PDB file of C-alpha atoms in Angstrom:
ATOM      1  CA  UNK A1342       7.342  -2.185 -12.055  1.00  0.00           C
ATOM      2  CA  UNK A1343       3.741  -1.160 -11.058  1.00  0.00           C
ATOM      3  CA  UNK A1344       2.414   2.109 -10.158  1.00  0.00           C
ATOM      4  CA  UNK A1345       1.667   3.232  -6.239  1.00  0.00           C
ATOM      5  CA  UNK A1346       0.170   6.619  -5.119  1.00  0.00           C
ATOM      6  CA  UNK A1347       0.809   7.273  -2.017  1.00  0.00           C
ATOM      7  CA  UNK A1348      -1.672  10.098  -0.822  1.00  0.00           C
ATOM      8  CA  UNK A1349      -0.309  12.276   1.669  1.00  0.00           C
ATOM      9  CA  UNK A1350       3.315  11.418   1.396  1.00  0.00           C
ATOM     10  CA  UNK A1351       5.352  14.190   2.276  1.00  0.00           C
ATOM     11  CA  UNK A1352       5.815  13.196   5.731  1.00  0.00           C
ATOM     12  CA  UNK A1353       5.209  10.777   8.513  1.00  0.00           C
ATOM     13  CA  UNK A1354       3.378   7.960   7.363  1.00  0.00           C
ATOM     14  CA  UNK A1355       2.886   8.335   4.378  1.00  0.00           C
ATOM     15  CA  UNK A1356       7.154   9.127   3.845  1.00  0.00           C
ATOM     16  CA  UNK A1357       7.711   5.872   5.677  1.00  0.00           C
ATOM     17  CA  UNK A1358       5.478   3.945   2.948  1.00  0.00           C
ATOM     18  CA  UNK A1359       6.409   5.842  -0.258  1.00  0.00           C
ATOM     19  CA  UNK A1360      10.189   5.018   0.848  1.00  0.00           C
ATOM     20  CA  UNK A1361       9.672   1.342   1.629  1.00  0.00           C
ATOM     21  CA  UNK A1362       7.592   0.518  -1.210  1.00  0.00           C
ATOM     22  CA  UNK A1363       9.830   2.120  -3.910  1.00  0.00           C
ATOM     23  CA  UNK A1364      11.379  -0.889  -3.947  1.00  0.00           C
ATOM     24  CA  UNK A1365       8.663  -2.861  -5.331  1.00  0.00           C
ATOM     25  CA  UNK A1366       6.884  -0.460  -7.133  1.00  0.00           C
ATOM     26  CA  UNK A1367       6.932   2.961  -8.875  1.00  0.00           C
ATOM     27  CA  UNK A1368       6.239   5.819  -6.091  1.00  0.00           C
ATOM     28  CA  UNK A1369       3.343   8.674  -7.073  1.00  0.00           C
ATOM     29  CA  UNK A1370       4.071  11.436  -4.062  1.00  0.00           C
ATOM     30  CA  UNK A1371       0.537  13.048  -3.293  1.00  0.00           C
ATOM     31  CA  UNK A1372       1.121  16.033  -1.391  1.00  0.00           C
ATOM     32  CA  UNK A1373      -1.156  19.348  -0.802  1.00  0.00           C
ATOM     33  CA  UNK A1374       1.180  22.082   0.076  1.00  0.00           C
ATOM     34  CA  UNK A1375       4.883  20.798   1.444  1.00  0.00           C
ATOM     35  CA  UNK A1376       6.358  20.967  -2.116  1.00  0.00           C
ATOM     36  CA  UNK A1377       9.676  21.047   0.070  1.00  0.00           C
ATOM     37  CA  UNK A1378       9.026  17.885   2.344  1.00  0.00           C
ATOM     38  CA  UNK A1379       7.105  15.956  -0.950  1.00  0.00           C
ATOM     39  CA  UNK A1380      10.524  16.785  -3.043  1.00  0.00           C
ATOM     40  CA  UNK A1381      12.736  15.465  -0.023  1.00  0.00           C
ATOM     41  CA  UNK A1382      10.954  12.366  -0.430  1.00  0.00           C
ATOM     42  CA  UNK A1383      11.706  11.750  -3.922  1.00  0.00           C
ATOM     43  CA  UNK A1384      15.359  12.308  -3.462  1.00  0.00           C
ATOM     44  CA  UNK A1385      15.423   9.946  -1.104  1.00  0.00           C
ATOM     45  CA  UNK A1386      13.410   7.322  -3.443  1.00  0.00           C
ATOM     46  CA  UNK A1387      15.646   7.857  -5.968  1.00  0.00           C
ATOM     47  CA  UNK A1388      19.046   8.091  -4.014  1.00  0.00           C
ATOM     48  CA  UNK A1389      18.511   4.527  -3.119  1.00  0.00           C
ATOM     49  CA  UNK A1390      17.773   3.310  -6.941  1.00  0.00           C
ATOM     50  CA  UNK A1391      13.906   3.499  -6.686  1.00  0.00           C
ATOM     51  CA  UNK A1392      11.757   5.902  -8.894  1.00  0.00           C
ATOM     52  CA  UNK A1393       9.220   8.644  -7.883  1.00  0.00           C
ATOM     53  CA  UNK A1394       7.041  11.463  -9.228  1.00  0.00           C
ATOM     54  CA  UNK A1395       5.000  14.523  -7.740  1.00  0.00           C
ATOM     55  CA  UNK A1396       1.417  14.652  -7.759  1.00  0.00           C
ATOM     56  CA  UNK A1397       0.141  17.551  -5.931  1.00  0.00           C
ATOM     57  CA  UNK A1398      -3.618  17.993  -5.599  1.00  0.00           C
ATOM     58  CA  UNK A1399      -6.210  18.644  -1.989  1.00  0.00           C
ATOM     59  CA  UNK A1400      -7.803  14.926  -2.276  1.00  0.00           C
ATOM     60  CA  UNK A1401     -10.971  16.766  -0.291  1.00  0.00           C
ATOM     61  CA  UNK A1402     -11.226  18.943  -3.817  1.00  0.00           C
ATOM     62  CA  UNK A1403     -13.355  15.978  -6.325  1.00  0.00           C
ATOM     63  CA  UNK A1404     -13.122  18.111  -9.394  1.00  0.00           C
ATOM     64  CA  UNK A1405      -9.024  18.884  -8.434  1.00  0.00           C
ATOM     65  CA  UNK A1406      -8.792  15.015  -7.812  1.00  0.00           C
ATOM     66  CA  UNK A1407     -10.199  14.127 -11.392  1.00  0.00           C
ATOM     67  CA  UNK A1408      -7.836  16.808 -13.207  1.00  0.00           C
ATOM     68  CA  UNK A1409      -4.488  15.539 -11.371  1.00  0.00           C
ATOM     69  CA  UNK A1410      -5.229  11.944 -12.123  1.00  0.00           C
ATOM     70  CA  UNK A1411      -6.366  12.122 -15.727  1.00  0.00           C
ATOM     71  CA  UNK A1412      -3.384  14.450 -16.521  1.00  0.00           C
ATOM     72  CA  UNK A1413      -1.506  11.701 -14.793  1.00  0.00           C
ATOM     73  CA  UNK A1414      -3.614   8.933 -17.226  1.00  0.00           C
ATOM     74  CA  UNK A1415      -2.337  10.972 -19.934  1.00  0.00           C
ATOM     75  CA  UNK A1416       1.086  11.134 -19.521  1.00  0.00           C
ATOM     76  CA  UNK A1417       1.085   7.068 -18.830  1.00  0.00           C
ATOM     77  CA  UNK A1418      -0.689   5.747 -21.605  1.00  0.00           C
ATOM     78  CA  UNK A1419      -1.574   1.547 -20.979  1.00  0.00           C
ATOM     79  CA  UNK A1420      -0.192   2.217 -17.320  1.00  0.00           C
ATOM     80  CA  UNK A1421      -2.311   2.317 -13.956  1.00  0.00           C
ATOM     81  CA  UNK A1422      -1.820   2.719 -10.509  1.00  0.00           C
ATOM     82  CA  UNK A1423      -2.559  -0.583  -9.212  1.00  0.00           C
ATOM     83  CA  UNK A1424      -1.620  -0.018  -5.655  1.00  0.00           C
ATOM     84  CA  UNK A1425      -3.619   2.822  -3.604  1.00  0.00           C
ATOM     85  CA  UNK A1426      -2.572   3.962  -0.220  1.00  0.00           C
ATOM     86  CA  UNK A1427      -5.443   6.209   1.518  1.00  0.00           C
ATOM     87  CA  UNK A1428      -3.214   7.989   3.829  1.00  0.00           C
ATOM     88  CA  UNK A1429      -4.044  11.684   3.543  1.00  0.00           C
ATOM     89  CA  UNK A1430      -5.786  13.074   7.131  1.00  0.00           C
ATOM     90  CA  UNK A1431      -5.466  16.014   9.495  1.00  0.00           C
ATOM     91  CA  UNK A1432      -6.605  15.800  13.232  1.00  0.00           C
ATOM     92  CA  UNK A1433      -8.417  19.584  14.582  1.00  0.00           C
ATOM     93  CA  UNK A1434      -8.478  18.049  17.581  1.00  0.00           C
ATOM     94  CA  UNK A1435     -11.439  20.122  20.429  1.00  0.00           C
ATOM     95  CA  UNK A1436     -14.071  19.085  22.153  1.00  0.00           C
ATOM     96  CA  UNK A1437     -17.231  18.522  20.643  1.00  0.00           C
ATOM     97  CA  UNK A1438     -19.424  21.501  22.067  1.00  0.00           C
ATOM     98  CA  UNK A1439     -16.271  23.867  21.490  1.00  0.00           C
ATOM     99  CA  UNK A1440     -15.855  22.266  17.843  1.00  0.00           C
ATOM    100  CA  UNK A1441     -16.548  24.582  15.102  1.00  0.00           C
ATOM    101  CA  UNK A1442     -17.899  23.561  11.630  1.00  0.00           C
ATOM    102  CA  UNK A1443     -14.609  24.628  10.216  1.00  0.00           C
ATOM    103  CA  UNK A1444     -12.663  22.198  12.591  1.00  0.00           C
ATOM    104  CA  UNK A1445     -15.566  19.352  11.622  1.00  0.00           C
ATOM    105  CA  UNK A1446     -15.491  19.538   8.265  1.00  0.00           C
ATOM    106  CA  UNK A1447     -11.603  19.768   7.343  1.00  0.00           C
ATOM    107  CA  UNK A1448     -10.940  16.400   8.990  1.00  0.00           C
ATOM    108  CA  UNK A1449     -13.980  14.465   7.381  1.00  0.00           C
ATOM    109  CA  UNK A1450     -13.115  16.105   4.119  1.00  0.00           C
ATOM    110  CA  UNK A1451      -9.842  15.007   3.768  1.00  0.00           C
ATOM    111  CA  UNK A1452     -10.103  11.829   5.605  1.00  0.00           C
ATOM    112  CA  UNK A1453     -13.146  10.491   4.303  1.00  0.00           C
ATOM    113  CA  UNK A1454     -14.432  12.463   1.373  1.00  0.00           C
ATOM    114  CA  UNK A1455     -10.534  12.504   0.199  1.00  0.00           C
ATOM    115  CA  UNK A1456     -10.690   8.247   0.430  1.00  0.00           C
ATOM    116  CA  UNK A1457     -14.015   8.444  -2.080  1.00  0.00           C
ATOM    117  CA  UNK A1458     -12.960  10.768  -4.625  1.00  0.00           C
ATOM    118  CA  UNK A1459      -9.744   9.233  -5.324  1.00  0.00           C
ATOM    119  CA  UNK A1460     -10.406   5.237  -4.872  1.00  0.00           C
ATOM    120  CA  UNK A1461     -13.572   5.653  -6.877  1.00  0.00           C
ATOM    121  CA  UNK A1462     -11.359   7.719 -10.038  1.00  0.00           C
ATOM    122  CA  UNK A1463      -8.334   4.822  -9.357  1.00  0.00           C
ATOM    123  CA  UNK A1464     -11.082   1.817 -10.081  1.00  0.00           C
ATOM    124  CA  UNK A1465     -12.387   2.566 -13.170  1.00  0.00           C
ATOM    125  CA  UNK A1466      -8.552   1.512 -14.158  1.00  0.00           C
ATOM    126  CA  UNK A1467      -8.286  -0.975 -11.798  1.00  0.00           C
ATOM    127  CA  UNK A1468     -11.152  -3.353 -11.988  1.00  0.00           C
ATOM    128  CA  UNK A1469     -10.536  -3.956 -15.677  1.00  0.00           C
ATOM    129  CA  UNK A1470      -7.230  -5.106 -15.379  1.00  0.00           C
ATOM    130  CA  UNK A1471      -6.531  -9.106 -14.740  1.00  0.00           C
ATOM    131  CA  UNK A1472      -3.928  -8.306 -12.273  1.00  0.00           C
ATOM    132  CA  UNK A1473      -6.516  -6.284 -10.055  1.00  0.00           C
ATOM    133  CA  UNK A1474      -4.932  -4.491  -7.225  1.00  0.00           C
ATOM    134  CA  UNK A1475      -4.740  -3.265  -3.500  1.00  0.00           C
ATOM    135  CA  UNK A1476      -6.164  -0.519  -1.812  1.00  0.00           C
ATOM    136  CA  UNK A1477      -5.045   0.351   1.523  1.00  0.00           C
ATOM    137  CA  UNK A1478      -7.015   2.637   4.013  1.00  0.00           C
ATOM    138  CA  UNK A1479      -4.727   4.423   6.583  1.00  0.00           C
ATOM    139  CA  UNK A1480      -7.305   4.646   9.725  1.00  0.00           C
ATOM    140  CA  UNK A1481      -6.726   5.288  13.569  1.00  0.00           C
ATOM    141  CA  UNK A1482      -6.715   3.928  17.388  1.00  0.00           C
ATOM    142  CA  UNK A1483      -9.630   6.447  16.804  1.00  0.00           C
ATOM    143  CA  UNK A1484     -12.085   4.975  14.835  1.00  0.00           C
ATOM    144  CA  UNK A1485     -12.028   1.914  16.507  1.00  0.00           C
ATOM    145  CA  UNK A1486     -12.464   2.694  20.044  1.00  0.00           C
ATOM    146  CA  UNK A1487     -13.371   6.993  19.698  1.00  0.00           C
ATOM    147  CA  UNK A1488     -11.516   9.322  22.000  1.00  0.00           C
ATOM    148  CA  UNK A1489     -11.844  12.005  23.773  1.00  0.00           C
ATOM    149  CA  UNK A1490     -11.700  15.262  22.167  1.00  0.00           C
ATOM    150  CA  UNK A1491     -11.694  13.627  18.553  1.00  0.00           C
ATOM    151  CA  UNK A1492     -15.035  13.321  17.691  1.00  0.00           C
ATOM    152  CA  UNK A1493     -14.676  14.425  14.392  1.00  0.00           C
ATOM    153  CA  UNK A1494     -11.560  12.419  13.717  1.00  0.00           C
ATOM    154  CA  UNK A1495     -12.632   9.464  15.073  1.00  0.00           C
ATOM    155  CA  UNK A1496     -16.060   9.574  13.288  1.00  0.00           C
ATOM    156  CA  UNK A1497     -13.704  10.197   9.858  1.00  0.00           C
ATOM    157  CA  UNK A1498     -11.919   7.253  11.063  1.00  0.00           C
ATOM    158  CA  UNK A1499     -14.382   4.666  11.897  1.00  0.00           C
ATOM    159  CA  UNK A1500     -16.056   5.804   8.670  1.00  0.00           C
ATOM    160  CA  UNK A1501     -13.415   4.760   6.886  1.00  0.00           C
ATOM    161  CA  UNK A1502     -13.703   1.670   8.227  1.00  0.00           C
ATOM    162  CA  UNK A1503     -17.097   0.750   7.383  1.00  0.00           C
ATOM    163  CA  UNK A1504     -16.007   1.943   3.741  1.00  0.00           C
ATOM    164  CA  UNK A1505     -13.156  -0.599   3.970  1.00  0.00           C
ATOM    165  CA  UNK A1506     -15.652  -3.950   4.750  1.00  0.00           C
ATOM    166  CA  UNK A1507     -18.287  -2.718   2.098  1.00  0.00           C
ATOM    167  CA  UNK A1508     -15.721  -1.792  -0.745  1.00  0.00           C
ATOM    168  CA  UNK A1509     -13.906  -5.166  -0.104  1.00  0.00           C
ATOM    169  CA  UNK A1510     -17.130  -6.867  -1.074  1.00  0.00           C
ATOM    170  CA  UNK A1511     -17.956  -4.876  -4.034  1.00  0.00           C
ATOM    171  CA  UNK A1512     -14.557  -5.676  -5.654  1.00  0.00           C
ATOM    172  CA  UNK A1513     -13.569  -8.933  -4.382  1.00  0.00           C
ATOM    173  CA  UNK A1514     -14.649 -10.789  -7.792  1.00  0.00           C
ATOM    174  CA  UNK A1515     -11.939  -8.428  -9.596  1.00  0.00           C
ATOM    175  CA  UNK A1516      -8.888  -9.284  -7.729  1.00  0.00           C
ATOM    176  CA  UNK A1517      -8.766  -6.179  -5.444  1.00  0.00           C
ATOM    177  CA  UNK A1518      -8.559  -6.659  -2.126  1.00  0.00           C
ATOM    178  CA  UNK A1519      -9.112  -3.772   0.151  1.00  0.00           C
ATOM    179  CA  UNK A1520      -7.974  -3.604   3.633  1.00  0.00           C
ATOM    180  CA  UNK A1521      -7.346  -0.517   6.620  1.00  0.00           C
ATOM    181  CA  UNK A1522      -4.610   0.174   9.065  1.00  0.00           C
ATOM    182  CA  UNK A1523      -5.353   1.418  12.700  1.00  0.00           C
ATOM    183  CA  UNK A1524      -2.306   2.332  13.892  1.00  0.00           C
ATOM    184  CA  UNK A1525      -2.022   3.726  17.401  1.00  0.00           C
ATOM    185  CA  UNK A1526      -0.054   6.723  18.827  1.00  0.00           C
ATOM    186  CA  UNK A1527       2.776   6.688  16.094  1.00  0.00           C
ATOM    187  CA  UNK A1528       5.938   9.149  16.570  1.00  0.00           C
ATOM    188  CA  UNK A1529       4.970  11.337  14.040  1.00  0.00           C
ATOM    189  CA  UNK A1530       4.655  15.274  13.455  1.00  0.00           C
ATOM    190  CA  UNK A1531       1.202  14.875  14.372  1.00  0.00           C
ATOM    191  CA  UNK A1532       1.530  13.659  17.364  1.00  0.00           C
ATOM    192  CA  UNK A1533       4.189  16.358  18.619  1.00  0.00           C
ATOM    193  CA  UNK A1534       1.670  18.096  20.249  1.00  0.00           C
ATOM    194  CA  UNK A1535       0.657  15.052  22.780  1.00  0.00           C
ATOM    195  CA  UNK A1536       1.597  14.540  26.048  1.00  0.00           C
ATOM    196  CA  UNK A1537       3.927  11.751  25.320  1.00  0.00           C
ATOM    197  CA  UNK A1538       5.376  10.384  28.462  1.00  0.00           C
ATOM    198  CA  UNK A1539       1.916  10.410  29.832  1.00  0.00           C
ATOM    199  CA  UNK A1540       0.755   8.576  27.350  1.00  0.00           C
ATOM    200  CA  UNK A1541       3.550   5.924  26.694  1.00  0.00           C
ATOM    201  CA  UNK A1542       2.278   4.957  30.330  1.00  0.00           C
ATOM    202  CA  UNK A1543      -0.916   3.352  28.633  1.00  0.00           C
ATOM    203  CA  UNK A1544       0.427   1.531  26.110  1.00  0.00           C
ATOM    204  CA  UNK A1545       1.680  -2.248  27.421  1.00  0.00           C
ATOM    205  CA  UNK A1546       4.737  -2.142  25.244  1.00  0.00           C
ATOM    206  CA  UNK A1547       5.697   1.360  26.378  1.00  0.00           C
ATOM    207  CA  UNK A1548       6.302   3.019  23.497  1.00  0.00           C
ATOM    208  CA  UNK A1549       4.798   4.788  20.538  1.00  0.00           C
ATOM    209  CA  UNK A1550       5.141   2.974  17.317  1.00  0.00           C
ATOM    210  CA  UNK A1551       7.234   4.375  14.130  1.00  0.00           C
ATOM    211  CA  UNK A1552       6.117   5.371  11.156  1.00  0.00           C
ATOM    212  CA  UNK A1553       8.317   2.511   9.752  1.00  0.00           C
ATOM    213  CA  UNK A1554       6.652  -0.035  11.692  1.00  0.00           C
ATOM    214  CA  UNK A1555       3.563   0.688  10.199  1.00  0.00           C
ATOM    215  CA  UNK A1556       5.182   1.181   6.694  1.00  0.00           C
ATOM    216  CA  UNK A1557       5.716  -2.780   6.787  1.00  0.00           C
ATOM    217  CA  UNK A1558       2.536  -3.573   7.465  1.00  0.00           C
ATOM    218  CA  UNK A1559       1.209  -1.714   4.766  1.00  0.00           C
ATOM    219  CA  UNK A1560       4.015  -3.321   2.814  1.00  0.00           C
ATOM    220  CA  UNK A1561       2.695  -6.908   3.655  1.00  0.00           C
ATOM    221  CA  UNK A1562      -0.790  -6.241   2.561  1.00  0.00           C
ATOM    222  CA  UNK A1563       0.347  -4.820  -0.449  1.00  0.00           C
ATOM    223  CA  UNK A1564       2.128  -8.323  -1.622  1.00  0.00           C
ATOM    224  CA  UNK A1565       0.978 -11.188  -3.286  1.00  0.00           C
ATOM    225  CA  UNK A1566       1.197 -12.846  -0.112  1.00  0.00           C
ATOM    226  CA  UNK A1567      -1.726 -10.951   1.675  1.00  0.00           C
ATOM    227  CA  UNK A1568      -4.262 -11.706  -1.248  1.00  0.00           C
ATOM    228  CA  UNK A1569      -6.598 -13.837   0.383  1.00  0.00           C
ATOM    229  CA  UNK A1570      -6.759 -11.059   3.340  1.00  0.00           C
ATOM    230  CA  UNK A1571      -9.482  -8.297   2.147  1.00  0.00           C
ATOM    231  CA  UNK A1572     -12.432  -6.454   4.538  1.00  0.00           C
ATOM    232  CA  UNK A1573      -9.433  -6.358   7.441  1.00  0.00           C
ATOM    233  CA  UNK A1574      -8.943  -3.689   9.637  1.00  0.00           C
ATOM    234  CA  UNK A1575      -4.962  -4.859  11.405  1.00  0.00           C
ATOM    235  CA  UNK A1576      -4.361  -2.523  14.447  1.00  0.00           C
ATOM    236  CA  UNK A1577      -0.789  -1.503  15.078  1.00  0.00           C
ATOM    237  CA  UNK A1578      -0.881  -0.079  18.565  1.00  0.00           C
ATOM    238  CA  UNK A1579       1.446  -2.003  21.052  1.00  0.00           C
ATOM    239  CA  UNK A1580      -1.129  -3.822  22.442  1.00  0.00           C
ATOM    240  CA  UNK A1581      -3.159  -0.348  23.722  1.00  0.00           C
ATOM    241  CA  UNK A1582      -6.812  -1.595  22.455  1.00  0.00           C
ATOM    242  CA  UNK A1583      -7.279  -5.360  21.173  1.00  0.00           C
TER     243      UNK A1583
END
């Protein structure tokens, strides 16, 4: 079994991918503060014959991020985490002249600052190896078409997508392939606060998407079968922006 670390995991999507991955591989929960929610998910993991640990640390802290992974290192000697899921990300959603630098920097810090410290500590493991691996960038609706009242979100978002492209390149010739999700509006916790019906009217399928929907996907381009697909960015937003 290899290693996966799912950051973010405690809920939404991140909970739908540590559960249907745990199959294939061995589940690291990343969580900041929802001990309760990150310990739910392991249950679950396990209760269906898979196998998960904790790893709590703030993937916006670089110097936290370095100390949770080399204890982790530590405890796994010859092992690595050859799967990384960039899910972590918070939406402070205002407009732009009401935004405050607070609101600004939270979301890019966690989003896109959270995305460098960890992939860059994961591949001085990974590009060694002969197996290589897969990293996986969980981005947005947002950063591909901006919307109102998310200007810092989507600019953490499409940011994360120009990582995606230039990182693919960079490790291409070691077997990693490195690809980004956009999903749409997905029935999550952080979309509670949304106007639903109102905005189920936009999308042509009339629906929001589930966390499990997008769980596959990121399931597919974890496989062996995806590993000629690297630089993509696969939207999964029921046909709302093509």
């Amino acid at each position: 079994m290899k290693y996966a670390l799912i950051t973010g995991a405690s809920r939404g999507i991140g909970r739908a991918i540590a559960l249907r991955l745990s199959s294939k591989y061995k589940i690291i929960i990343n969580y900041c503060s929802r001990a309760d929610k990150a310990n739910e998910v392991k249950a679950l993991i396990e209760a269906q014959g898979g196998s998960a640990e904790l790893l709590p640390f703030d993937v916006s802290d670089s110097k936290q991020t370095d100390l949770a992974l080399s204890s982790w290192e530590e405890n796994h000697q010859g092992e690595y985490i050859s799967l990384l899921v960039n899910n972590a990300g918070i939406r402070k959603d205002n407009v732009m002249f009401m935004m405050s630098d607070e609101e600004w920097r939270e979301v890019l810090d966690i989003t896109l600052n959270g995305f460098f410290y960890v992939t860059r500590r994961l591949l001085k493991h990974m590009m060694p190896r002969k197996h290589g691996g897969r990293i996986i960038n969980v981005s947005s609706l947002s950063g591909l078409k901006g919307m109102a009242g998310q200007v810092n979100y989507s600019a953490a978002k499409a940011a994360l997508i120009g990582a995606t492209k230039a990182l693919a390149l960079e490790v291409a010739p070691r077997n990693i392939t490195v690809n980004a999700v956009a999903p749409g509006f997905i029935d999550t916790d952080m979309t509670q606060d949304l106007p639903k019906e109102e905005l189920k009217k936009l999308v042509p399928v009339g629906r929001f998407g589930t966390s499990e929907e997008v769980a596959s996907l990121v399931e597919y381009l974890s496989s062996d079968d995806a590993a000629y697909i690297t630089g993509e960015v696969i939207s999964i937003n029921g046909g709302l922006y093509t």
